[in-house]
Short mmCIF file of C-alpha atoms in Angstrom, two decimals:
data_model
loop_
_atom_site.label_atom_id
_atom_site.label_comp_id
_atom_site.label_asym_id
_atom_site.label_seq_id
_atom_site.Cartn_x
_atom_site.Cartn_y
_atom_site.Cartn_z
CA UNK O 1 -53.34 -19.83 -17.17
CA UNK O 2 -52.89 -23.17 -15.12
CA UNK O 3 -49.43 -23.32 -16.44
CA UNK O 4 -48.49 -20.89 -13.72
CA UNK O 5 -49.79 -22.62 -10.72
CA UNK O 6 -48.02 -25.73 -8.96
CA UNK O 7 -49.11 -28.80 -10.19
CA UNK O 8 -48.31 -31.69 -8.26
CA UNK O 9 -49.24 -35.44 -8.23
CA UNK O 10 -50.22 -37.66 -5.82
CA UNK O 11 -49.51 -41.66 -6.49
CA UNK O 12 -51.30 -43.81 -4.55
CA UNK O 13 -49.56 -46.90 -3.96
CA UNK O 14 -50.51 -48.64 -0.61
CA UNK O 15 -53.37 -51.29 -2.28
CA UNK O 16 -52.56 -54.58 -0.88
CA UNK O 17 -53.26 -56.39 -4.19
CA UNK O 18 -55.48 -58.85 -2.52
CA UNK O 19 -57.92 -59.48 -5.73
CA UNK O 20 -54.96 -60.13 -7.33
CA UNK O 21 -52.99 -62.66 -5.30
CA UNK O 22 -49.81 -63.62 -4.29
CA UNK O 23 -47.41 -61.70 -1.64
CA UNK O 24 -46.34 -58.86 -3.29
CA UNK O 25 -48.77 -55.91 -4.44
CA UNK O 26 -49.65 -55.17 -8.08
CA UNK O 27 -47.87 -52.14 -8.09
CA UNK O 28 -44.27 -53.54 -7.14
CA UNK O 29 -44.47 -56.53 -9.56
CA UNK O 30 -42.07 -56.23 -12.60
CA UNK O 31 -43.19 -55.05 -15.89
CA UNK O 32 -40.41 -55.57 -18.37
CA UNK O 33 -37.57 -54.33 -16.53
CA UNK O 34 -39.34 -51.81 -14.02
CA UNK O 35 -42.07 -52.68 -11.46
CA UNK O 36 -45.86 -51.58 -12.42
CA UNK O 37 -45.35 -48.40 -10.32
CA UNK O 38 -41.67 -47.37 -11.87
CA UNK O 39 -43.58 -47.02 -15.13
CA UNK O 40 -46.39 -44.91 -13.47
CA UNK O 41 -43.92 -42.44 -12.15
CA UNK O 42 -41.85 -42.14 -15.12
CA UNK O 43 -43.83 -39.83 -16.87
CA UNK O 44 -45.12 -37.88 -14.22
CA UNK O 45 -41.06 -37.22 -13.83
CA UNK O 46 -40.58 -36.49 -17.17
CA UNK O 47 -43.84 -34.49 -17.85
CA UNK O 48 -43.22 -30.70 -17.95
CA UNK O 49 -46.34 -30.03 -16.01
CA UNK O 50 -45.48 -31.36 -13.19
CA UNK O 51 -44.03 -30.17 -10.48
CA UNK O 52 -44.20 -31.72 -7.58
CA UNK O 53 -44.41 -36.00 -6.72
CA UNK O 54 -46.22 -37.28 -3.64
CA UNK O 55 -46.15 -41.07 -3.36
CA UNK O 56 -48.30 -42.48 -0.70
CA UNK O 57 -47.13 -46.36 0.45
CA UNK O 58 -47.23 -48.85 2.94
CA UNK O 59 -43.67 -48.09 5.41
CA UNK O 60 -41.92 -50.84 3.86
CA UNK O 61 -42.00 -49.93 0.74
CA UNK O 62 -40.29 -45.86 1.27
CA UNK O 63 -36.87 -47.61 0.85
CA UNK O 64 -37.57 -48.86 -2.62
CA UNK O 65 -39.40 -45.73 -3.99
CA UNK O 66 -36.53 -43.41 -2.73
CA UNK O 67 -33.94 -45.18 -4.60
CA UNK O 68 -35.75 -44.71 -7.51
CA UNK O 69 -33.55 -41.12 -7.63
CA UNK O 70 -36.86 -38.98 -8.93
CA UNK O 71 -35.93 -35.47 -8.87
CA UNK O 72 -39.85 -34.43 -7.88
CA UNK O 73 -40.27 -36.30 -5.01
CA UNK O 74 -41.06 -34.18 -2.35
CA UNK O 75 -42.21 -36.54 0.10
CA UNK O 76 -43.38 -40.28 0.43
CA UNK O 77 -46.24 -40.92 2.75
CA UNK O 78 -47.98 -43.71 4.66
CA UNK O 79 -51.11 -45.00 3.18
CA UNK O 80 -54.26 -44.87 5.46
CA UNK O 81 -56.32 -47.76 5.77
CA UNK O 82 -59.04 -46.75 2.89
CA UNK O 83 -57.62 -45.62 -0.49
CA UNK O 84 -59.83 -42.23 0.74
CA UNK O 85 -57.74 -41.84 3.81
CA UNK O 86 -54.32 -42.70 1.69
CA UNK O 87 -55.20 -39.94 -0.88
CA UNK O 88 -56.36 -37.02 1.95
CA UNK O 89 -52.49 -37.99 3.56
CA UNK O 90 -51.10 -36.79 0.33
CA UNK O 91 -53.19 -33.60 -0.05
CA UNK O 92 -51.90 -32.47 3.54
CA UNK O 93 -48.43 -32.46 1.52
CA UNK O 94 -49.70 -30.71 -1.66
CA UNK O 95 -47.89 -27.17 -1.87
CA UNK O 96 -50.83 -25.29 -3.79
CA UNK O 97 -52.26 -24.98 -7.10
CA UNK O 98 -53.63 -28.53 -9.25
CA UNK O 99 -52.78 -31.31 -7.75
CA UNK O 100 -53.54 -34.75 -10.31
CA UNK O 101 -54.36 -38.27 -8.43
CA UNK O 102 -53.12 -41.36 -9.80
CA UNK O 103 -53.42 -44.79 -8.66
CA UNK O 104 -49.83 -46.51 -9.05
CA UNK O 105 -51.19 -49.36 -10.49
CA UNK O 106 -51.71 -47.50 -13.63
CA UNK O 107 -48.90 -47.78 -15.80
CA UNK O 108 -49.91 -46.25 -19.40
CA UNK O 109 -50.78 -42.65 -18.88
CA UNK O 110 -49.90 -40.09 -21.36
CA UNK O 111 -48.40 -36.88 -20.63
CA UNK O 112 -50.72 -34.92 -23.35
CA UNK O 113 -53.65 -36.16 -21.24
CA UNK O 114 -52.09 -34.47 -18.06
CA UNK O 115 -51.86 -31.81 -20.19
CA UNK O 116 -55.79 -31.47 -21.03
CA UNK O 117 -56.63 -32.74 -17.70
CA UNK O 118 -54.42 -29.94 -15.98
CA UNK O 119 -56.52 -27.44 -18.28
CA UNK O 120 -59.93 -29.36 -17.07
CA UNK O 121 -59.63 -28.39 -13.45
CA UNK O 122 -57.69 -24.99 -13.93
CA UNK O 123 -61.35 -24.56 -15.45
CA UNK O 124 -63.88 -26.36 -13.87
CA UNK O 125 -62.63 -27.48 -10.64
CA UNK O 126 -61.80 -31.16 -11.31
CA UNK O 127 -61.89 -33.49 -14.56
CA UNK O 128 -61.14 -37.16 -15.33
CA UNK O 129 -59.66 -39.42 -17.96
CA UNK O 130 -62.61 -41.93 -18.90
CA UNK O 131 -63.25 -43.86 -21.75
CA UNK O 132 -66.78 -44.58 -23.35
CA UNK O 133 -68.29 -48.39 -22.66
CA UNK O 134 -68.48 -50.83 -25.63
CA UNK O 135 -70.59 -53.05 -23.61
CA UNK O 136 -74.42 -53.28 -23.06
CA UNK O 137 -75.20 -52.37 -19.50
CA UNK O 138 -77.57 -54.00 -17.31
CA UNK O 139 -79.04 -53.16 -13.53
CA UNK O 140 -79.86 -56.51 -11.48
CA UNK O 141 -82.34 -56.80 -8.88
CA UNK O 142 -82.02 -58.52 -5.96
CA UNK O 143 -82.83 -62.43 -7.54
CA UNK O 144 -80.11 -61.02 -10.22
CA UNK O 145 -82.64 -61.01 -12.95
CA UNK O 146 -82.64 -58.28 -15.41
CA UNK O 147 -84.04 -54.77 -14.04
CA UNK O 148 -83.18 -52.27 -16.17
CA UNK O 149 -81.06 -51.58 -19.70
CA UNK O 150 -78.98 -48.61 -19.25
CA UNK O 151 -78.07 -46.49 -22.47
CA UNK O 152 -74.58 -46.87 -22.98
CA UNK O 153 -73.92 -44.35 -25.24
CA UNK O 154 -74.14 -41.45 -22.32
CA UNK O 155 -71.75 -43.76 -19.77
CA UNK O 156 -68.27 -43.85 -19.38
CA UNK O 157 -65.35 -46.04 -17.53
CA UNK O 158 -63.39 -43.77 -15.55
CA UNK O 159 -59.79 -44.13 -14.83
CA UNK O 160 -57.00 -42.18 -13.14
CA UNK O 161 -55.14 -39.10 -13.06
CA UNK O 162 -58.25 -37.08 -12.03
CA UNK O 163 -57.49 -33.68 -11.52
CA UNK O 164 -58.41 -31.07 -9.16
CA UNK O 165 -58.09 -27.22 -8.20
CA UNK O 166 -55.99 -28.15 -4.80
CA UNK O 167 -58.80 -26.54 -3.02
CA UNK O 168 -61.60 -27.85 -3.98
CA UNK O 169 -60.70 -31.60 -3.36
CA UNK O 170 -59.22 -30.38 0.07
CA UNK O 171 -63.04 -29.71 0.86
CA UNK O 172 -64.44 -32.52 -0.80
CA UNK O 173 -62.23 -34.31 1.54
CA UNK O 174 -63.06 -32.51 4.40
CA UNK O 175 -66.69 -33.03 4.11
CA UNK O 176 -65.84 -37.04 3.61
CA UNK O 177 -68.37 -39.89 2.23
CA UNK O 178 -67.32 -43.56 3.06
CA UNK O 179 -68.79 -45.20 0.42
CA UNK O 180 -67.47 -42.47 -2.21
CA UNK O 181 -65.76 -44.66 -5.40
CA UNK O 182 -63.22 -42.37 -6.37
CA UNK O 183 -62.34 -38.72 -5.76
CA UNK O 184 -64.45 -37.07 -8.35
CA UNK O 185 -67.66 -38.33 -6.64
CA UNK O 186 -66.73 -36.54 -3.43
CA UNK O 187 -66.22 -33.57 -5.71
CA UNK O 188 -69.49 -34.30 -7.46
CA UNK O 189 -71.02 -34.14 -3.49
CA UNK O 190 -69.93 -30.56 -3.44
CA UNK O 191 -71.97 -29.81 -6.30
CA UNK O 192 -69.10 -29.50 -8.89
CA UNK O 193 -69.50 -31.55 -11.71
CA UNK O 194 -66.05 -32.78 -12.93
CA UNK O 195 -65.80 -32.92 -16.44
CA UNK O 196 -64.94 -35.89 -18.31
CA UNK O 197 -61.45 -35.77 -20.75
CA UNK O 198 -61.30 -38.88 -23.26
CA UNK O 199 -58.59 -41.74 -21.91
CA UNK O 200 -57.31 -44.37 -23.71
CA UNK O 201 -58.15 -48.02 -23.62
CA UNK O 202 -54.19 -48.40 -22.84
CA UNK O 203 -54.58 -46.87 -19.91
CA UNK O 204 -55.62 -49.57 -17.93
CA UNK O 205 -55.75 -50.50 -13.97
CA UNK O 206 -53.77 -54.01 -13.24
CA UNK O 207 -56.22 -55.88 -10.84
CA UNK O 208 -55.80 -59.56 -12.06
CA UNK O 209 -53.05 -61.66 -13.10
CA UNK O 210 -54.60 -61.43 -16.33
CA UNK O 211 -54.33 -57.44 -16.46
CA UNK O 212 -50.66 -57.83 -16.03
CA UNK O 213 -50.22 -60.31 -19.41
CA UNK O 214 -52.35 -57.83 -20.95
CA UNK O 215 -49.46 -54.60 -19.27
CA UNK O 216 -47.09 -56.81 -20.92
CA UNK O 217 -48.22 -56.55 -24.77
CA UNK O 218 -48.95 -52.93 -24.41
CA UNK O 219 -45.57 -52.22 -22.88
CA UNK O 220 -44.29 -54.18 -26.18
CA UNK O 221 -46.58 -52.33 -28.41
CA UNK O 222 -45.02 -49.00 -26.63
CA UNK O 223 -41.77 -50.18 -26.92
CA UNK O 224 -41.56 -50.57 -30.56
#
């Protein structure tokens, strides 16, 4: 049972924030009365399935996210220049076991969804939270006119924790793609197929100025 192995978490935290503006990253800006990634950490700290937190920042930021005083933190890392090369820094820290990866600008996830997606990977090698779309999805061509109608009901918004048996993303990162989106599509290039653990819509990503207004209410909602 995975509830035997090490199960750590990786944060990543070293986006600069620049579709979102202004001097300060996404992930340090306040959210009530924490910052975006305070929030993000919380419940990996309180979650009984975790063992182990690896937070992976720019250098100026270690000072801030050691005085947070979490009790898991087993080491804080310098981001690489690609999100890729940020998340392989904070495998080469990973003890053994699952090992979740989170982007820090996530503030909503649940601790029964580390829970199944712990249980996804002990099984199949990875899973991810992701969410069905409610919108119709087109492909454009190249004069952005209409190409092709995809069938929404069989595609799904993906978000963050994914999960992984620790050695099975090691290799996906080993092997490397570039262009990959996230980590489960390196994993996907190994021939694993991660499977897919329903999210929820709370669990969003703050990109825009808008997202965070939108952080705001939830947190409320969540508060109450």
């Amino acid at each position: 049972m995975y509830k035997n192995l090490t199960c750590a978490v990786i944060v990543v935290a070293g986006g600069k924030g620049t579709r979102f503006g202004g001097d300060l990253p996404k992930q340090f800006l306040k959210l009530g009365n924490k910052t975006v990634i305070e929030h993000s950490l919380a419940t990996f700290e309180a979650s009984p399935f975790i063992d182990q937190i690896i937070i992976v920042a720019s250098s100026e930021f270690w000072g801030f996210c050691e005085s947070l005083g979490l009790s898991k933190l087993s080491k804080i890392a310098d981001s690489g220049e690609t999100r890729q090369q940020s998340v392989a820094k904070g495998l080469s820290f990973v003890d053994g076991g699952l090992v979740l990866i989170h982007d820090a600008a996530r503030p909503f996830v649940d601790d029964d969804k580390i829970q199944t997606l712990l249980a996804s990977a002990y099984e199949g090698g990875g899973a991810t939270l992701a969410t069905p779309v409610t919108d119709t999805l087109k492909i454009a061509d190249t004069n952005m006119c209409v190409d092709k109608t995809l069938p929404r009901e069989s595609i799904f918004a993906v978000q963050t924790p994914q999960a992984f048996q620790l050695e099975v993303i090691k290799k996906a990162h080993e092997h490397g793609y570039a262009d990959a989106y996230d980590d489960c599509q390196l994993v996907e290039l190994l021939g694993i197929k991660p499977r897919l653990v329903r999210g929820s819509p709370q669990n969003i990503k703050i990109t825009h100025p808008m997202d965070l207004e939108i952080a705001q209410l939830i947190l409320a909602k969540r508060s109450k």
